Each structure stands twice: as structure tokens, then as C-alpha cells.
Amino acid sequence: FRLLELVRAFGLSQVSSAEGAQLRTRHFGHFAERFAASSAAFDDGVAPGEIAEPIFPDHANLRLAFADALSAGNPDAAAAIALAMRPLWFAHMLIAESDAITRELLDTHAPGYDQERRLLQAVSFLEGFRTGATYWGERYLQRARAMDDHEGMALTLTNLCARALNARDIVPLRAQVPMLLELTNVGGRRAFGWAHYFLGLEAYVNGRFEAASEHASLAAEAAAEIGHAFLLASALGTGLMIRSALTGEIAQPALVE
């Protein structure tokens, strides 16, 4: 259940400062663990809306737990809580919240790179919905390069490519092609899939429909192989768009797929 801030404040006023500190520690410790499975499901590509539904009633609790974990000097717990909120950020487009929480954590504390990477991946993707915003994408790319993280490089590059497409500016997209091609050879299957997905879009916007179709097919195959629902849906939708450009029609079986 959710408590109003007034009720929460009243409850804390009825206990000693030592008891209040213990309660806050237990509270953020609980929420650092409670949605760990949901956080893992998000990383595995389960649809954010599906994950977010059971988390939403505890949104206020998560925000408070995050703040208390930071105040207590526990960045690992704070990072775990922030990671658990990613499905909410995506499902409800909480872009400002994702920016503020990630900035507060990463600018003042140093969680492990795995936690940092997963947060940067989420916030840099959401940043793409802000016209001209590239701060988190560029920060993620720099960190991924520093850590020799090919998959991270692929993901942030694809986000930057998406922004270029949203802005209808193909020049930045074309500039990323050499690195995307490189990542199809050195990255894992997820990096392979995302690289081919955006190579397909780059080919599509430049009128190379046959090459675009091949890239989209390779992206869909990789997504199906690793069970990444979001990438699979993106690749299949792009493939459908490309085939319609090639044939001038959309077949019913393709829509069913």
C-alpha cells in the first residue's frame, strides 16, 4: 500500500532518531531487493509495460528508498533501486525523473560499472525523446569505450542513430556506419542485432532497400535467438516497412507476424 507523505512524516516523528534511521535502512534495503527479478526481466528484454504494472503502486516508496540509500552512503543499494525503476520510466515516459535520479547517483557516487552501464543504457535511450539531447548518449559511449564494452558501444551508437533518424538528419547516421559494421564482427549477439537494425535503417533512408532488408532479417534472427522481445519487434516492424517499399504492398502474413 502507499502512504501519504503527511502520514509517513507523522509516523517517523513518533520514533526516536535512532529508530528512524534503522527503519529507513530496513526500508531501502527491502526495496533494493524486492524488484531485483523485475530489473533482470527488463535487462532480458521483457516489455516494460508488463514489468511496470506491479511496480507502479510502490513508485513513491522507491523514490524515497533511493534518496535514503544515497543519504546513508550506500550507492549499491541506491543503484539497485534506480535500476528497478527503469520499467516505470519507460512505461510512463518519466524522462525528467530518469535524468534526475541517474545524475544524482552517478555525479556523486561510484557504483560498479555493471550498474552504471545499465542505468546509462536506459537514460540515454529515454534522452532520445528530447530534441537535440545527447549528453547521456555521449557519456555512455565514452564509458563503454573506456571499459572496452563493445555491447555498450553498440547500444549507445544505436541510440545516437535513432536520434539522427528522429531529427531526419542522415549525416550523423551515415557517419556511424563504419563503427556499426565493426561491431557486427566484434560484439555479442545483442550488439550484432542492434548494429544490423540500424544499418538496415541507414540503408533504407538512402534507398538501398535490398541491403536494408538483409540487415533487418539479420537483426530479427539475432533477437529471436537471444529472446529479446523489444529488438525482435523493432526488427520485424522495420523489415515490414522495407518490404513494403520494395513491393509496394504489405502482405497479411507479415502483419500477423
Short mmCIF file of C-alpha atoms in Angstrom, two decimals:
data_model
loop_
_atom_site.label_atom_id
_atom_site.label_comp_id
_atom_site.label_asym_id
_atom_site.label_seq_id
_atom_site.Cartn_x
_atom_site.Cartn_y
_atom_site.Cartn_z
CA PHE A 1 0.00 0.00 0.00
CA ARG A 2 1.00 3.61 -0.38
CA LEU A 3 1.24 6.15 2.44
CA LEU A 4 0.71 9.85 2.01
CA GLU A 5 3.78 11.93 2.79
CA LEU A 6 1.95 13.50 5.75
CA VAL A 7 1.22 10.10 7.27
CA ARG A 8 4.76 8.93 6.63
CA ALA A 9 6.23 12.04 8.27
CA PHE A 10 3.90 11.63 11.27
CA GLY A 11 4.96 8.02 11.72
CA LEU A 12 8.65 8.91 11.70
CA SER A 13 8.03 11.70 14.21
CA GLN A 14 6.75 9.13 16.69
CA VAL A 15 10.04 7.22 16.92
CA SER A 16 13.49 8.23 18.07
CA SER A 17 16.10 9.38 15.57
CA ALA A 18 17.99 6.10 16.03
CA GLU A 19 14.84 4.06 15.43
CA GLY A 20 14.00 6.24 12.42
CA ALA A 21 17.44 5.62 10.91
CA GLN A 22 17.00 1.87 11.42
CA LEU A 23 13.58 1.98 9.78
CA ARG A 24 14.94 3.90 6.80
CA THR A 25 17.80 1.42 6.41
CA ARG A 26 15.38 -1.52 6.52
CA HIS A 27 13.09 0.31 4.09
CA PHE A 28 15.70 0.98 1.40
CA GLY A 29 17.26 -2.46 1.95
CA HIS A 30 13.88 -4.04 1.30
CA PHE A 31 13.30 -2.15 -1.93
CA ALA A 32 16.86 -2.72 -3.11
CA GLU A 33 15.98 -6.43 -3.22
CA ARG A 34 12.22 -6.56 -3.80
CA PHE A 35 12.21 -5.86 -7.54
CA ALA A 36 15.54 -7.46 -8.46
CA ALA A 37 13.75 -10.04 -10.62
CA SER A 38 11.82 -7.28 -12.39
CA SER A 39 15.06 -5.43 -13.06
CA ALA A 40 16.58 -8.61 -14.51
CA ALA A 41 13.50 -9.14 -16.69
CA PHE A 42 13.89 -5.62 -18.06
CA ASP A 43 17.51 -6.38 -18.96
CA ASP A 44 16.34 -9.55 -20.71
CA GLY A 45 14.03 -7.56 -22.98
CA VAL A 46 10.62 -8.20 -21.40
CA ALA A 47 8.17 -5.42 -22.36
CA PRO A 48 8.50 -2.50 -19.90
CA GLY A 49 4.74 -2.05 -19.55
CA GLU A 50 4.33 -5.66 -18.43
CA ILE A 51 7.03 -5.27 -15.77
CA ALA A 52 5.95 -1.81 -14.63
CA GLU A 53 2.36 -2.68 -13.71
CA PRO A 54 3.10 -4.45 -10.38
CA ILE A 55 5.88 -1.95 -9.55
CA PHE A 56 3.82 1.22 -10.01
CA PRO A 57 1.99 1.08 -6.62
CA ASP A 58 5.42 1.33 -4.95
CA HIS A 59 6.72 4.20 -7.08
CA ALA A 60 6.72 6.66 -4.16
CA ASN A 61 8.37 4.08 -1.91
CA LEU A 62 11.10 3.52 -4.47
CA ARG A 63 11.83 7.23 -4.80
CA LEU A 64 12.08 7.62 -1.03
CA ALA A 65 14.19 4.47 -0.67
CA PHE A 66 16.58 5.78 -3.34
CA ALA A 67 17.03 9.09 -1.53
CA ASP A 68 17.55 7.36 1.82
CA ALA A 69 20.11 4.94 0.37
CA LEU A 70 22.11 7.85 -1.05
CA SER A 71 21.89 9.75 2.24
CA ALA A 72 23.12 6.65 4.07
CA GLY A 73 26.14 6.39 1.75
CA ASN A 74 25.02 3.12 0.15
CA PRO A 75 25.43 3.64 -3.63
CA ASP A 76 24.98 -0.05 -4.43
CA ALA A 77 21.52 -0.09 -2.81
CA ALA A 78 20.68 3.24 -4.46
CA ALA A 79 21.75 1.87 -7.84
CA ALA A 80 19.69 -1.30 -7.37
CA ILE A 81 16.62 0.81 -6.58
CA ALA A 82 17.22 3.11 -9.55
CA LEU A 83 17.58 0.08 -11.82
CA ALA A 84 14.26 -1.26 -10.53
CA MET A 85 12.58 1.99 -11.60
CA ARG A 86 13.62 1.69 -15.25
CA PRO A 87 10.43 -0.12 -16.34
CA LEU A 88 8.41 2.74 -14.82
CA TRP A 89 10.50 5.32 -16.65
CA PHE A 90 9.90 3.56 -19.96
CA ALA A 91 6.25 2.66 -19.49
CA HIS A 92 5.23 6.11 -18.25
CA MET A 93 7.86 8.16 -20.12
CA LEU A 94 9.31 9.58 -16.89
CA ILE A 95 12.21 11.20 -18.72
CA ALA A 96 12.86 14.02 -16.25
CA GLU A 97 12.83 11.60 -13.31
CA SER A 98 15.23 9.21 -15.03
CA ASP A 99 17.59 12.10 -15.74
CA ALA A 100 17.48 13.50 -12.21
CA ILE A 101 17.93 10.17 -10.42
CA THR A 102 20.73 8.96 -12.68
CA ARG A 103 22.54 12.29 -12.45
CA GLU A 104 22.23 12.39 -8.66
CA LEU A 105 23.68 8.90 -8.36
CA LEU A 106 26.48 8.99 -10.93
CA ASP A 107 27.64 12.54 -10.24
CA THR A 108 28.08 11.92 -6.51
CA HIS A 109 28.84 8.20 -6.12
CA ALA A 110 30.62 5.42 -7.97
CA PRO A 111 28.60 2.20 -8.30
CA GLY A 112 30.13 -0.73 -10.14
CA TYR A 113 30.36 -0.48 -13.93
CA ASP A 114 27.66 -3.11 -14.45
CA GLN A 115 25.15 -0.98 -12.55
CA GLU A 116 26.41 2.22 -14.18
CA ARG A 117 26.17 0.66 -17.63
CA ARG A 118 22.59 -0.49 -17.17
CA LEU A 119 21.50 2.94 -15.92
CA LEU A 120 23.31 4.77 -18.71
CA GLN A 121 21.72 2.46 -21.26
CA ALA A 122 18.23 3.30 -20.01
CA VAL A 123 18.63 7.05 -19.53
CA SER A 124 20.48 7.53 -22.83
CA PHE A 125 17.63 5.78 -24.66
CA LEU A 126 15.00 7.95 -23.00
CA GLU A 127 17.07 11.04 -23.75
CA GLY A 128 16.37 10.35 -27.41
CA PHE A 129 12.85 11.68 -26.93
CA ARG A 130 14.28 15.14 -26.20
CA THR A 131 15.12 17.06 -29.34
CA GLY A 132 18.85 17.59 -29.68
CA ALA A 133 19.77 15.99 -26.34
CA THR A 134 22.93 13.88 -26.47
CA TYR A 135 24.54 14.26 -23.03
CA TRP A 136 23.80 10.77 -21.73
CA GLY A 137 24.47 9.09 -25.06
CA GLU A 138 27.89 10.67 -25.33
CA ARG A 139 28.67 9.92 -21.69
CA TYR A 140 27.69 6.27 -22.16
CA LEU A 141 29.79 5.99 -25.33
CA GLN A 142 32.85 7.39 -23.54
CA ARG A 143 32.45 4.99 -20.61
CA ALA A 144 31.84 2.00 -22.87
CA ARG A 145 34.97 2.81 -24.89
CA ALA A 146 37.00 3.20 -21.69
CA MET A 147 35.80 -0.21 -20.45
CA ASP A 148 36.22 -1.95 -23.83
CA ASP A 149 32.50 -2.70 -23.71
CA HIS A 150 31.56 -3.49 -27.31
CA GLU A 151 27.92 -4.18 -26.49
CA GLY A 152 27.62 -0.87 -24.65
CA MET A 153 29.20 0.91 -27.58
CA ALA A 154 26.69 -0.73 -29.91
CA LEU A 155 23.72 0.26 -27.80
CA THR A 156 24.73 3.87 -27.37
CA LEU A 157 25.61 4.15 -31.04
CA THR A 158 22.20 2.83 -31.98
CA ASN A 159 20.57 5.38 -29.66
CA LEU A 160 22.52 8.16 -31.32
CA CYS A 161 21.48 6.78 -34.70
CA ALA A 162 17.85 6.79 -33.58
CA ARG A 163 18.12 10.45 -32.64
CA ALA A 164 19.55 11.28 -36.04
CA LEU A 165 16.61 9.48 -37.68
CA ASN A 166 14.10 11.25 -35.44
CA ALA A 167 15.66 14.56 -36.44
CA ARG A 168 15.60 13.48 -40.10
CA ASP A 169 19.32 14.15 -40.27
CA ILE A 170 21.04 11.29 -42.08
CA VAL A 171 24.53 12.80 -41.91
CA PRO A 172 25.24 11.66 -38.30
CA LEU A 173 23.67 8.30 -39.11
CA ARG A 174 25.92 7.77 -42.12
CA ALA A 175 28.95 8.74 -40.03
CA GLN A 176 28.30 5.84 -37.64
CA VAL A 177 28.23 3.14 -40.35
CA PRO A 178 31.93 2.12 -40.10
CA MET A 179 31.68 1.56 -36.34
CA LEU A 180 28.36 -0.27 -36.68
CA LEU A 181 29.92 -2.60 -39.25
CA GLU A 182 32.85 -3.19 -36.94
CA LEU A 183 30.51 -4.13 -34.12
CA THR A 184 28.84 -6.81 -36.22
CA ASN A 185 32.17 -8.66 -36.05
CA VAL A 186 33.43 -7.98 -32.52
CA GLY A 187 30.27 -7.62 -30.41
CA GLY A 188 27.94 -10.22 -28.91
CA ARG A 189 24.62 -11.29 -30.42
CA ARG A 190 22.71 -8.37 -28.91
CA ALA A 191 25.26 -5.89 -30.28
CA PHE A 192 25.13 -7.74 -33.59
CA GLY A 193 21.35 -7.41 -33.71
CA TRP A 194 21.19 -3.73 -32.86
CA ALA A 195 24.04 -2.89 -35.24
CA HIS A 196 22.26 -4.62 -38.13
CA TYR A 197 18.96 -2.99 -37.16
CA PHE A 198 20.40 0.49 -37.60
CA LEU A 199 22.47 -0.48 -40.60
CA GLY A 200 19.15 -1.53 -42.09
CA LEU A 201 17.57 1.83 -41.32
CA GLU A 202 20.59 3.68 -42.72
CA ALA A 203 20.34 1.67 -45.94
CA TYR A 204 16.57 2.24 -46.07
CA VAL A 205 16.72 6.04 -45.79
CA ASN A 206 19.39 6.06 -48.51
CA GLY A 207 17.27 3.96 -50.87
CA ARG A 208 19.30 0.72 -50.66
CA PHE A 209 16.27 -1.45 -49.99
CA GLU A 210 17.77 -4.87 -50.70
CA ALA A 211 20.65 -4.25 -48.29
CA ALA A 212 18.21 -2.79 -45.77
CA SER A 213 16.06 -5.92 -45.94
CA GLU A 214 19.08 -8.17 -45.35
CA HIS A 215 20.18 -6.16 -42.32
CA ALA A 216 16.67 -6.22 -40.83
CA SER A 217 16.49 -10.01 -41.29
CA LEU A 218 19.83 -10.50 -39.54
CA ALA A 219 18.67 -8.27 -36.68
CA ALA A 220 15.44 -10.26 -36.29
CA GLU A 221 17.33 -13.58 -36.32
CA ALA A 222 19.67 -12.38 -33.58
CA ALA A 223 16.77 -11.05 -31.49
CA ALA A 224 14.85 -14.33 -31.76
CA GLU A 225 17.99 -16.28 -30.86
CA ILE A 226 18.56 -14.36 -27.60
CA GLY A 227 14.86 -13.87 -26.80
CA HIS A 228 14.96 -10.06 -26.92
CA ALA A 229 11.32 -9.09 -27.49
CA PHE A 230 11.87 -5.36 -27.98
CA LEU A 231 14.62 -5.80 -30.56
CA LEU A 232 12.62 -8.51 -32.32
CA ALA A 233 9.54 -6.29 -32.60
CA SER A 234 11.66 -3.38 -33.85
CA ALA A 235 13.43 -5.51 -36.45
CA LEU A 236 10.23 -7.16 -37.69
CA GLY A 237 8.49 -3.78 -37.97
CA THR A 238 11.42 -2.33 -39.88
CA GLY A 239 11.56 -5.37 -42.15
CA LEU A 240 7.86 -4.94 -42.90
CA MET A 241 8.39 -1.28 -43.78
CA ILE A 242 11.32 -2.15 -46.05
CA ARG A 243 9.46 -4.95 -47.84
CA SER A 244 6.53 -2.60 -48.47
CA ALA A 245 8.99 -0.17 -50.10
CA LEU A 246 10.31 -2.98 -52.29
CA THR A 247 6.98 -4.48 -53.34
CA GLY A 248 4.52 -1.62 -52.89
CA GLU A 249 2.29 -3.74 -50.66
CA ILE A 250 2.08 -5.32 -47.19
CA ALA A 251 1.09 -8.98 -47.13
CA GLN A 252 -1.36 -10.22 -44.47
CA PRO A 253 1.05 -12.91 -43.12
CA ALA A 254 3.62 -10.20 -42.44
CA LEU A 255 1.10 -8.24 -40.40
CA VAL A 256 0.21 -11.38 -38.41
CA GLU A 257 3.90 -11.93 -37.64
#
